[in-house]
mmCIF file of C-alpha atoms and ligand atoms in Angstrom:
data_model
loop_
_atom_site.group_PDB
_atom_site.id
_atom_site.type_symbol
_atom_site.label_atom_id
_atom_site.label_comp_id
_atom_site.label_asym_id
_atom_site.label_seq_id
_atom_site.Cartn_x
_atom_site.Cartn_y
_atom_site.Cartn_z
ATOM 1 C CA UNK A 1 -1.398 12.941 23.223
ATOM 2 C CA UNK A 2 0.295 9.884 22.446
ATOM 3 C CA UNK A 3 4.489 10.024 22.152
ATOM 4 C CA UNK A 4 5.836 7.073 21.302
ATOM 5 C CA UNK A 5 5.302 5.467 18.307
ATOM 6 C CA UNK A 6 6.771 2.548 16.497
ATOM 7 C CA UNK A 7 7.301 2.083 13.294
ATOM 8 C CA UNK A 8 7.747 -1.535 11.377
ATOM 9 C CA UNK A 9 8.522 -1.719 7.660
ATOM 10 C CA UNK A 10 10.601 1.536 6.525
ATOM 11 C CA UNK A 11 10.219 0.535 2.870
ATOM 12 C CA UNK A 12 8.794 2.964 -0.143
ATOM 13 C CA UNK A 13 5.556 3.922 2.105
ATOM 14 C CA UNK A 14 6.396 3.465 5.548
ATOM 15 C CA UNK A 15 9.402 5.613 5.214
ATOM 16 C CA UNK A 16 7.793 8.751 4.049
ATOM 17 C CA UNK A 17 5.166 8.133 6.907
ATOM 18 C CA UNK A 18 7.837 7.620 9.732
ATOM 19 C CA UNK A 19 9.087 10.745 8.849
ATOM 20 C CA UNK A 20 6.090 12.723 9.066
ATOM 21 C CA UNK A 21 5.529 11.479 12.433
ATOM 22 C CA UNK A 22 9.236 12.734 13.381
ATOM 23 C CA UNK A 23 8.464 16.034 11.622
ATOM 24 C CA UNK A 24 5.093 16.448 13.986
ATOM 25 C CA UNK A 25 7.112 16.096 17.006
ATOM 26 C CA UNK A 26 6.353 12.041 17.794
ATOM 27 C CA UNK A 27 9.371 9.837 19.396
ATOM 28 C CA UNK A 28 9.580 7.174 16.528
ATOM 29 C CA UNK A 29 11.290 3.930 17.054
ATOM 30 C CA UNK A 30 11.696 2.071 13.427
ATOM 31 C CA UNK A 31 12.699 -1.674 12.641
ATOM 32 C CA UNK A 32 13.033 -2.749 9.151
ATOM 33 C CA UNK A 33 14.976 -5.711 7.603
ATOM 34 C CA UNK A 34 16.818 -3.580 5.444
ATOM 35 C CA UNK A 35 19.266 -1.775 7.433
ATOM 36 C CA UNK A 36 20.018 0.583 4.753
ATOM 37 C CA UNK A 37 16.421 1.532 5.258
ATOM 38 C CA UNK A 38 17.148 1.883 9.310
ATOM 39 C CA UNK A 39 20.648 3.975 8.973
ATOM 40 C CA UNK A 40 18.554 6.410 6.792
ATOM 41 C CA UNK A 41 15.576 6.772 9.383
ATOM 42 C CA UNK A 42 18.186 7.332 12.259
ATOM 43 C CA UNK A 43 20.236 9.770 9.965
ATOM 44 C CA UNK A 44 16.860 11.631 10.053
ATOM 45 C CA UNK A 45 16.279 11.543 13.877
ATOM 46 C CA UNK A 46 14.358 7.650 14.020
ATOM 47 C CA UNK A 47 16.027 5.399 16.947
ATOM 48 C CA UNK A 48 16.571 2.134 15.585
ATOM 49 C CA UNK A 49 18.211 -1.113 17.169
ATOM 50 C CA UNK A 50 15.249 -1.895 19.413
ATOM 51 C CA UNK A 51 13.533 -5.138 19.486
ATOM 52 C CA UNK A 52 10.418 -6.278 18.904
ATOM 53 C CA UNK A 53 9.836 -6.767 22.757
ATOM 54 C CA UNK A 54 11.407 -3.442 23.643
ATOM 55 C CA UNK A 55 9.038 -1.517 20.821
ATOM 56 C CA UNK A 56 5.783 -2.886 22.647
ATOM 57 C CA UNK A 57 7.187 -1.822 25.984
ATOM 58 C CA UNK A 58 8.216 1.670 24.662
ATOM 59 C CA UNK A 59 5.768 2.414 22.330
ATOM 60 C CA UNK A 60 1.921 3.462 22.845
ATOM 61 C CA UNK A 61 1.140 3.034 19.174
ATOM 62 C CA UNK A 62 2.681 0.894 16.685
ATOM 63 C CA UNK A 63 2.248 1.528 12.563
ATOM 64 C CA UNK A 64 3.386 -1.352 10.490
ATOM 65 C CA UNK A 65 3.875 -0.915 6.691
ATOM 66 C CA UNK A 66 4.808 -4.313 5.494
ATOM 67 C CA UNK A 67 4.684 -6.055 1.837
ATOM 68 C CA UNK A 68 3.139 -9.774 2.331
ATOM 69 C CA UNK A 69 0.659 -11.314 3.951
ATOM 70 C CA UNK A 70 3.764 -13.291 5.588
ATOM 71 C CA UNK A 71 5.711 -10.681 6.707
ATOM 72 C CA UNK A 72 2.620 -9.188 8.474
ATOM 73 C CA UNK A 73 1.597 -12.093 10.080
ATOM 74 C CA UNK A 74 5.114 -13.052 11.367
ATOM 75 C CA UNK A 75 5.439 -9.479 12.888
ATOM 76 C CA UNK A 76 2.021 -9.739 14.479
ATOM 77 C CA UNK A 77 1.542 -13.391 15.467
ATOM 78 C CA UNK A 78 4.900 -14.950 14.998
ATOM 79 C CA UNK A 79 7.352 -15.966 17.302
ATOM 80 C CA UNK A 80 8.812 -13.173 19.029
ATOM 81 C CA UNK A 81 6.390 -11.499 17.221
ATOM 82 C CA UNK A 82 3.942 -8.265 18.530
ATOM 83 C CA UNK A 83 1.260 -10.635 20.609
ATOM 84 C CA UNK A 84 3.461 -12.624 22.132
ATOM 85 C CA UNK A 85 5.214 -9.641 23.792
ATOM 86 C CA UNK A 86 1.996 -7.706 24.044
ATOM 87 C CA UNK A 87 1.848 -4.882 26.585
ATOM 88 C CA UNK A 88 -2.249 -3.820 27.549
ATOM 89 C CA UNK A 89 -3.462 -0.591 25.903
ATOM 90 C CA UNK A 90 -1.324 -0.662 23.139
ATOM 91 C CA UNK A 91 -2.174 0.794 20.042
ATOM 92 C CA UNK A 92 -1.853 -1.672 16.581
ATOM 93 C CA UNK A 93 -2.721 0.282 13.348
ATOM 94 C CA UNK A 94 -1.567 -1.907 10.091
ATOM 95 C CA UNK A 95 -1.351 0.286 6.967
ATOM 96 C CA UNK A 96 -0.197 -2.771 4.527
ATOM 97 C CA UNK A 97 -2.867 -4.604 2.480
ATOM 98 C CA UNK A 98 -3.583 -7.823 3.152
ATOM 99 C CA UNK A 99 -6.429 -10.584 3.113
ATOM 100 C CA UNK A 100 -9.472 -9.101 4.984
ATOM 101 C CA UNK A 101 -9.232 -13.346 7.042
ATOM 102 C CA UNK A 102 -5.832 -11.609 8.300
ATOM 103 C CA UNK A 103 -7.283 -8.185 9.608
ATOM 104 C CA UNK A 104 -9.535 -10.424 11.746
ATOM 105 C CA UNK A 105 -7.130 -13.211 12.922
ATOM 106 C CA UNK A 106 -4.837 -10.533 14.163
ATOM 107 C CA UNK A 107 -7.659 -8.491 15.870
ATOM 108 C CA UNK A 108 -8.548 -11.621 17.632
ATOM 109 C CA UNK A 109 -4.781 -12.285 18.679
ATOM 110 C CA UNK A 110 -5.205 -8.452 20.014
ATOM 111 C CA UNK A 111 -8.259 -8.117 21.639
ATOM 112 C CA UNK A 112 -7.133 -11.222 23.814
ATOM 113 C CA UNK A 113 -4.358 -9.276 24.905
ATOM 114 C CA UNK A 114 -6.103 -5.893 26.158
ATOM 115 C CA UNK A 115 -4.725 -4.322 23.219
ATOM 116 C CA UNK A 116 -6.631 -2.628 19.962
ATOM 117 C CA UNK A 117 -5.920 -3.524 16.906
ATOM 118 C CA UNK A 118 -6.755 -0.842 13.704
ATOM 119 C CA UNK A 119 -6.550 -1.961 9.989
ATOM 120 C CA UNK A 120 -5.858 0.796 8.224
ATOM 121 C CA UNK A 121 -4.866 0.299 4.609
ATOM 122 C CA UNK A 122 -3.679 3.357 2.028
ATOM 123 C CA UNK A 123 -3.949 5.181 -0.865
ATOM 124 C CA UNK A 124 -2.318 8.284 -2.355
ATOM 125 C CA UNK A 125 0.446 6.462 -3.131
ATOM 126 C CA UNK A 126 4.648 7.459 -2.681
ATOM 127 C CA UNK A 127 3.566 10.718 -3.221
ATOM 128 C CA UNK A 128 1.026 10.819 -0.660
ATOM 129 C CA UNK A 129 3.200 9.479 1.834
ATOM 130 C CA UNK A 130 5.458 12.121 1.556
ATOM 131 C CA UNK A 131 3.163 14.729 0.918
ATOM 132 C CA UNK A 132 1.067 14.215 3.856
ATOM 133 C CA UNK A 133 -2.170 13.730 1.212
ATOM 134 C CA UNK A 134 -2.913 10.266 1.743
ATOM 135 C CA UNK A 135 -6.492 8.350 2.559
ATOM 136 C CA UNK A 136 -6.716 6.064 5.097
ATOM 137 C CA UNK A 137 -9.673 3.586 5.111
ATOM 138 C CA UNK A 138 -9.795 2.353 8.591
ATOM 139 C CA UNK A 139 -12.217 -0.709 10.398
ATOM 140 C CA UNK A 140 -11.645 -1.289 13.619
ATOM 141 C CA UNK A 141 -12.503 0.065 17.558
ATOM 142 C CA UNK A 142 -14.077 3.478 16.770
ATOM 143 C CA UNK A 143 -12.728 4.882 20.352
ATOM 144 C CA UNK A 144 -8.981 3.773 19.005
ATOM 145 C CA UNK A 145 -9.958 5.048 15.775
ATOM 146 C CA UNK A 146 -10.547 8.369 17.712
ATOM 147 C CA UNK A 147 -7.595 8.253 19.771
ATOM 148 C CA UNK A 148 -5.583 7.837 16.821
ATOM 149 C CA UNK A 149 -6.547 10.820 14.879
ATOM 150 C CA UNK A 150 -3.843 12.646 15.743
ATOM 151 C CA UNK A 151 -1.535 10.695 13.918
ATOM 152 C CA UNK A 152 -3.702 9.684 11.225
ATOM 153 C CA UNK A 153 -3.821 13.540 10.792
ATOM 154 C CA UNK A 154 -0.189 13.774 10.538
ATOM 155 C CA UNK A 155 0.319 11.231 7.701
ATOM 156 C CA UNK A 156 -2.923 12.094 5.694
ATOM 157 C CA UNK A 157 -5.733 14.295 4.318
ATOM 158 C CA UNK A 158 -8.773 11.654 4.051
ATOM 159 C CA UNK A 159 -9.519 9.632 7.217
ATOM 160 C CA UNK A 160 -12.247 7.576 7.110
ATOM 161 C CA UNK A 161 -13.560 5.014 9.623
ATOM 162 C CA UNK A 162 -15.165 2.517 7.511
ATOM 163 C CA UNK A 163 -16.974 0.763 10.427
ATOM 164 C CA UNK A 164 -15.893 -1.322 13.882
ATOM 165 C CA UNK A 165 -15.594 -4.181 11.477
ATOM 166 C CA UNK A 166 -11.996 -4.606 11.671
ATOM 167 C CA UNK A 167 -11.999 -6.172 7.949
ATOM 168 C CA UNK A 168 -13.905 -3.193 6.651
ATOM 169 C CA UNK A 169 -11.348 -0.511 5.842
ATOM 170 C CA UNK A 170 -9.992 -3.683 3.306
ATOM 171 C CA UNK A 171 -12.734 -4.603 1.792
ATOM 172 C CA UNK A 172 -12.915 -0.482 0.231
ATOM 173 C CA UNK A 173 -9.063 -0.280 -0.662
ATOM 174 C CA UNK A 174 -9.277 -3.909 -2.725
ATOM 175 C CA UNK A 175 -12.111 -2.013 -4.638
ATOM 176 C CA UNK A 176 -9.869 0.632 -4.836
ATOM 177 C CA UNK A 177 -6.797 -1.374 -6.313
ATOM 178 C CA UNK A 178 -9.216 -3.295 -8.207
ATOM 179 C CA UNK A 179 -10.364 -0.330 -10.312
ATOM 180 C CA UNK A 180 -5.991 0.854 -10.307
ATOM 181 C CA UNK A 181 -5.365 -2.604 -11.700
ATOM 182 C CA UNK A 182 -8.114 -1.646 -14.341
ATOM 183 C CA UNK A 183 -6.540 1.998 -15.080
ATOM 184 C CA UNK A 184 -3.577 1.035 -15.521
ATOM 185 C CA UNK A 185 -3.809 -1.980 -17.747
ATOM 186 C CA UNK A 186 -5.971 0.475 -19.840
ATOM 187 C CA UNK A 187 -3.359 3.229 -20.077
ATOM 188 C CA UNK A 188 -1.194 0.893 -20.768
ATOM 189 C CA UNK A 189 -3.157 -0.670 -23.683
ATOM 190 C CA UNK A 190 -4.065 3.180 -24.848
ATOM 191 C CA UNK A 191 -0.889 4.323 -24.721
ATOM 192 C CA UNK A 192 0.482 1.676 -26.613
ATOM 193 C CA UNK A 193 -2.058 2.326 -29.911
ATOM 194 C CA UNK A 194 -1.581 5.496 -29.351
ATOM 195 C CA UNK A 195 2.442 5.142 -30.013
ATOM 196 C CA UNK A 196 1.945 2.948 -32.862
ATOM 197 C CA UNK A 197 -0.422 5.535 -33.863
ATOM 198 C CA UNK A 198 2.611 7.547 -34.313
ATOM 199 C CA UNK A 199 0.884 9.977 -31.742
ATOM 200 C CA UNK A 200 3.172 12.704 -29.372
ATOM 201 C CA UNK A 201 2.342 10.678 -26.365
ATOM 202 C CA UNK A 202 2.813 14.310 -24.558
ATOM 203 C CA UNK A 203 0.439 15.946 -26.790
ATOM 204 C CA UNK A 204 -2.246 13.295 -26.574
ATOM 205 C CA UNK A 205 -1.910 13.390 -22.532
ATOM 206 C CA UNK A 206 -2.509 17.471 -22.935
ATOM 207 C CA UNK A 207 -6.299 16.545 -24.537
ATOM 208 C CA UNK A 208 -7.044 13.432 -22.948
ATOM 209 C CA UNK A 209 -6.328 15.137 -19.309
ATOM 210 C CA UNK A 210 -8.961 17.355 -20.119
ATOM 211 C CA UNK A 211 -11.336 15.033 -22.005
ATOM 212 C CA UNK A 212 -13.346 11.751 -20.259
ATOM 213 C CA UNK A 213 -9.998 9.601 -20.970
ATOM 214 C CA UNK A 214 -8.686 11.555 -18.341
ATOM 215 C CA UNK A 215 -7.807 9.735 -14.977
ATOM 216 C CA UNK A 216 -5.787 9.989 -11.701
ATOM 217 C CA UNK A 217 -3.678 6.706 -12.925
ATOM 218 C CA UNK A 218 -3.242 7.870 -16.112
ATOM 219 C CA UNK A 219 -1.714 11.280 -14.783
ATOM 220 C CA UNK A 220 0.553 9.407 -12.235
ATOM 221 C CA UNK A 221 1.176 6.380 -14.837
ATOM 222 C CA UNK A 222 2.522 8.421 -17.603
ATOM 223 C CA UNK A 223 3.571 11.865 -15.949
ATOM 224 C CA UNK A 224 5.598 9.870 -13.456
ATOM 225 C CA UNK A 225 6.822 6.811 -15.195
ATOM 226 C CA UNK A 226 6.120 6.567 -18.659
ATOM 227 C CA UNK A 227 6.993 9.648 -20.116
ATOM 228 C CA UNK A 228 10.485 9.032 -17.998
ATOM 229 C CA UNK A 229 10.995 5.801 -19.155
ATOM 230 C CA UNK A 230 11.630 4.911 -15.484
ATOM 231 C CA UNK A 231 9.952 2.426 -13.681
ATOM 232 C CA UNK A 232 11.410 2.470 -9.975
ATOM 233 C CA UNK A 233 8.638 2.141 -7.597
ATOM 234 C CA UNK A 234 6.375 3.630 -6.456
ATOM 235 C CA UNK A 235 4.186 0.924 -6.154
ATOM 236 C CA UNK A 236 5.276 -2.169 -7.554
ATOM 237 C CA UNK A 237 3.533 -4.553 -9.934
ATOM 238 C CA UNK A 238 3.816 -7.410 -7.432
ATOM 239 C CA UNK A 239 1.936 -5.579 -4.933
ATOM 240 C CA UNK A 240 -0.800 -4.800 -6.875
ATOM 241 C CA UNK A 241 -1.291 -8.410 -8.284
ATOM 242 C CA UNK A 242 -1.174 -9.228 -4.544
ATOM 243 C CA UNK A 243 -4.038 -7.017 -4.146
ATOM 244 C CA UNK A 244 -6.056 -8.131 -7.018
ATOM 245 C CA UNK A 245 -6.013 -11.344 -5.556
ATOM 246 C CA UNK A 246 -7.410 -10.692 -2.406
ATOM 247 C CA UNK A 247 -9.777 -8.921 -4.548
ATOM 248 C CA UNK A 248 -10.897 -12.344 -6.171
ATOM 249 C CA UNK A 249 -11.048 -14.124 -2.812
ATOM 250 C CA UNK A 250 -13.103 -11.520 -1.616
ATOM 251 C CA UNK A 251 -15.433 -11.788 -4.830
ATOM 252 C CA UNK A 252 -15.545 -15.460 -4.558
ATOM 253 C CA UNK A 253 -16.261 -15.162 -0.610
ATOM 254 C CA UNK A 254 -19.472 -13.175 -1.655
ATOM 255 C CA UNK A 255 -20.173 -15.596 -4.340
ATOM 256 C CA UNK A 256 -19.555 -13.536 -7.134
ATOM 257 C CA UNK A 257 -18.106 -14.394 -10.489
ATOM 258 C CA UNK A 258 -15.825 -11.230 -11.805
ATOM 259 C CA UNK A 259 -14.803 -12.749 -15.572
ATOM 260 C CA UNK A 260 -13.124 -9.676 -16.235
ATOM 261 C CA UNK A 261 -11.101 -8.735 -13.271
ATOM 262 C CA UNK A 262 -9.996 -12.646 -13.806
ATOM 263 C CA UNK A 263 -8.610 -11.962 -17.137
ATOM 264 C CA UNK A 264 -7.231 -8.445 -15.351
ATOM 265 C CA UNK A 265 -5.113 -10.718 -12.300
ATOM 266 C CA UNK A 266 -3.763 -13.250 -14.956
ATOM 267 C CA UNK A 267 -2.231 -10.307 -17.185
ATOM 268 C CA UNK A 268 -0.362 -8.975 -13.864
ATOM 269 C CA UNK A 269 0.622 -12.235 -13.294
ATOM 270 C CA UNK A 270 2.211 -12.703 -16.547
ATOM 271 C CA UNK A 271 3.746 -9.421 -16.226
ATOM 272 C CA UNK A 272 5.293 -10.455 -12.623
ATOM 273 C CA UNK A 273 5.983 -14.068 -14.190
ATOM 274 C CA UNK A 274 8.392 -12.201 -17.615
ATOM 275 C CA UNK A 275 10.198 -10.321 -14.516
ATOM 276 C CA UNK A 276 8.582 -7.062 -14.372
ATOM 277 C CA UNK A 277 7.166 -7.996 -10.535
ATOM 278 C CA UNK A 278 9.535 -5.138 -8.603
ATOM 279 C CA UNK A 279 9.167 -2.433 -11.091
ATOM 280 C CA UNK A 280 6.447 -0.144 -10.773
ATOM 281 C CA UNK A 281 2.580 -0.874 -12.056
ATOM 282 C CA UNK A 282 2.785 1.330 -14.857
ATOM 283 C CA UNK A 283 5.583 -1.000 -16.846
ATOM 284 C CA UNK A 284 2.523 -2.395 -17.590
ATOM 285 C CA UNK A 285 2.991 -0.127 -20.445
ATOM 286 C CA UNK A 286 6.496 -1.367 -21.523
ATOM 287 C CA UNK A 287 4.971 -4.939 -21.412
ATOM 288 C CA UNK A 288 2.409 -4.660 -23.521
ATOM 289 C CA UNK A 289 4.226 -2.169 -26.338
ATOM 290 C CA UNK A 290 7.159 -4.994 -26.047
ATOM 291 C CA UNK A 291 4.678 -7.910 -27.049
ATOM 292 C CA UNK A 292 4.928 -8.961 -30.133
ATOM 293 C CA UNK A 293 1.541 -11.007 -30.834
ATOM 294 C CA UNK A 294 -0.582 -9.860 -33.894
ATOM 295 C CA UNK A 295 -3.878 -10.430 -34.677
ATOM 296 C CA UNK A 296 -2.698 -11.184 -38.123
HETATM 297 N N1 LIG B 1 3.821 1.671 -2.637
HETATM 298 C C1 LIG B 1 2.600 2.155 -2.732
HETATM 299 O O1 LIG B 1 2.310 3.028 -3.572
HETATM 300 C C2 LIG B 1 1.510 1.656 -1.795
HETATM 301 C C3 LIG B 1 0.304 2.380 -1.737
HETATM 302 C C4 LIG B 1 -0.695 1.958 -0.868
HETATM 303 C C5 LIG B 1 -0.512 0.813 -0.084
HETATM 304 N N2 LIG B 1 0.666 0.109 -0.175
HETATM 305 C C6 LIG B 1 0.796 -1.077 0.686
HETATM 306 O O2 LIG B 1 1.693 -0.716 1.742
HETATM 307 C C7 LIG B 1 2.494 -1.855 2.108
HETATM 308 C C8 LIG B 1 3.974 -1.501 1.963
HETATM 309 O O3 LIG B 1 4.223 -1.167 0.604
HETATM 310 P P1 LIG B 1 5.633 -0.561 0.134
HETATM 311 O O4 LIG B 1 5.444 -0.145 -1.286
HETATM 312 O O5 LIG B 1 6.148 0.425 1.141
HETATM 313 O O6 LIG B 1 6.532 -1.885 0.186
HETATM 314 P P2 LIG B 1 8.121 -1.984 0.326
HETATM 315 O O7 LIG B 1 8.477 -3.345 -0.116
HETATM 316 O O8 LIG B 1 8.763 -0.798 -0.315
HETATM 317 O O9 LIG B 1 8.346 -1.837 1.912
HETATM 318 C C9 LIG B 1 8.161 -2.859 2.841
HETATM 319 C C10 LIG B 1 9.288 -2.793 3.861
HETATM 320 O O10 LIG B 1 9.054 -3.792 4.856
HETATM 321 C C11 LIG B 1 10.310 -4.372 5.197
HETATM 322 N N3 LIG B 1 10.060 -5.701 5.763
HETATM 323 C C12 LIG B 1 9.614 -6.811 5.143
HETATM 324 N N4 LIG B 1 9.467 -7.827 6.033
HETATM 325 C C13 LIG B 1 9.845 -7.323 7.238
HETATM 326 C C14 LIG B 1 9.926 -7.868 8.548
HETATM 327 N N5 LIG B 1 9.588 -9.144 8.799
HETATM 328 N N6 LIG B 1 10.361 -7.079 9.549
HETATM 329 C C15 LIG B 1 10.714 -5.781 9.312
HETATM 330 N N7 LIG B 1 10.656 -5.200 8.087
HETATM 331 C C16 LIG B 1 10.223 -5.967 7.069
HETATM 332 C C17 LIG B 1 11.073 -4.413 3.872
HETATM 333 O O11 LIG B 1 12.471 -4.539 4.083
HETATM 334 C C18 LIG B 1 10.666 -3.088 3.246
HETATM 335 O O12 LIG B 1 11.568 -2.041 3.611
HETATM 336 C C19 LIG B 1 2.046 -3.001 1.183
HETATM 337 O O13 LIG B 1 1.133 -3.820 1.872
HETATM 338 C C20 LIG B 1 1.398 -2.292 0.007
HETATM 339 O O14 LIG B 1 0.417 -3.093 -0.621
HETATM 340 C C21 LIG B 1 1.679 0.516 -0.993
#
């Protein structure tokens, strides 16, 4: 079985997940920008103040967990960058979400190299990270799929291969965040009548959890955040408006006209735009109970 493994992008998910590959035994070599993010993953056993270069020579498999379709392609294709300093055999597997055009540049870049390249975005979430729960959807080489399973197994509970389509394991998580973006502007709407209502928010989430309203977002959304009045991410708003765009470009690349996921990305953007953009999705909540538009 594969030992060393490196890590790039220590941030609210890729933490967690570094750490469960310490706690199953793996070498783990981590690199983030933030070297607050670095001292803590060394404190916790990590080696840190590698390279770039020196990863790809150490490492058999590298995870990145990045936020922008930037930062991954700068730590991919970029100068200095994983390609360039590419060692044959070695393992890629990209957890971030980005534009499905990316998954395949980069697996081009790859495959040109003798290495394998696995895009294998997330969901479960903070909590799944650290809980060891989440679901990877993965496209890419089925044989490195099946080499990887290992440590796939040691960060989460659902691991699917999508298909060898590198692109493929996208396309299901921006359906996923699609229908997120949709939960959670609707619990936040909800919610919202619902306090002007002069309901017990904690009473109404006791019937609705076990009525139809019920739904995994709203559970996280208000159990997590809401009711707390605290928004630290978790998964901020400006990722998931990130995501709902690729979501669009994928619609519009399949020639399809979504009117009301359009309406959807232009109320996250609004939200990012009155400076709610690093604060978890579900301030959604605090946006829309702090409008003051009437219908009057
Ligand atoms: N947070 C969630 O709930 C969640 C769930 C599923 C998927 N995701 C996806 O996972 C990815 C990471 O999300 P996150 O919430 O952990 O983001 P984050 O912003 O908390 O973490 C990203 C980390 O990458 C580091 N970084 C940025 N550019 C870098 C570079 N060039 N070199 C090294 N490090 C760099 C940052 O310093 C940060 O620590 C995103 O693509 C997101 O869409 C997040």
């Amino acid at each position: 079985m594969k030992k060393n493994i490196g890590f790039i992008g220590l941030g609210n998910m890729g933490f967690p997940m570094s750490k469960n590959l310490l706690e199953s035994g793996f070498t783990v070599y981590g690199i983030d920008l933030n070297k607050e993010a670095e001292v803590k993953f060394e404190q916790l056993g990590g080696i840190i103040g590698v390279s770039i270069s020196n990863l790809v020579r150490l490492c058999d498999t590298i995870f990145t967990s990045l936020p922008s379709t930037n930062a991954v392609e700068a730590i991919y294709l970029g100068e200095e960058g994983i390609v360039e300093n590419s060692q044959p055999g070695t393992v890629l597997i990209d957890t971030s979400t980005v534009a499905p055009d990316l998954n395949k540049k980069i697996e081009k870049a790859v495959i040109n190299k003798g290495m394998y390249f696995l895009a294998a975005p997330v969901s479960g979430g903070v909590i799944g990270a650290v809980n060891k729960t989440l679901t990877f959807m993965v496209g890419g080489s089925k044989q490195a799929f099946e080499g990887s399973l290992p440590l796939f197994n040691a960060l989460g509970e659902n691991i699917f291969h999508v298909s060898e389509s590198v692109d493929s394991g996208t396309a299901v998580k921006l359906i996923n965040n699609l229908l997120i973006g949709f939960y959670t502007a609707g619990v936040g709407e909800a919610l919202n009548l619902a306090k002007k209502s002069n309901l017990d928010l904690e009473k109404l989430f006791d019937m609705l959890n076990v009525s139809y309203g019920q739904s995994r977002i709203y559970e996280r959304n208000y159990k997590s955040f809401i009711a707390n009045d605290n928004y630290e991410p978790g998964f901020a708003l400006k990722l998931l408006r990130k995501d709902l765009g690729f979501a669009l470009d994928l619609a519009e690349q399949n020639q399809l006209d979504l009117p009301i996921s359009k309406v959807l990305f232009q109320m996250y953007e609004e939200a990012e735009k009155s400076g709610f953009g690093e604060k978890d999705m579900a301030v959604v909540f605090k946006k829309i109970s702090e409008q003051k538009t009437s219908i009057l």
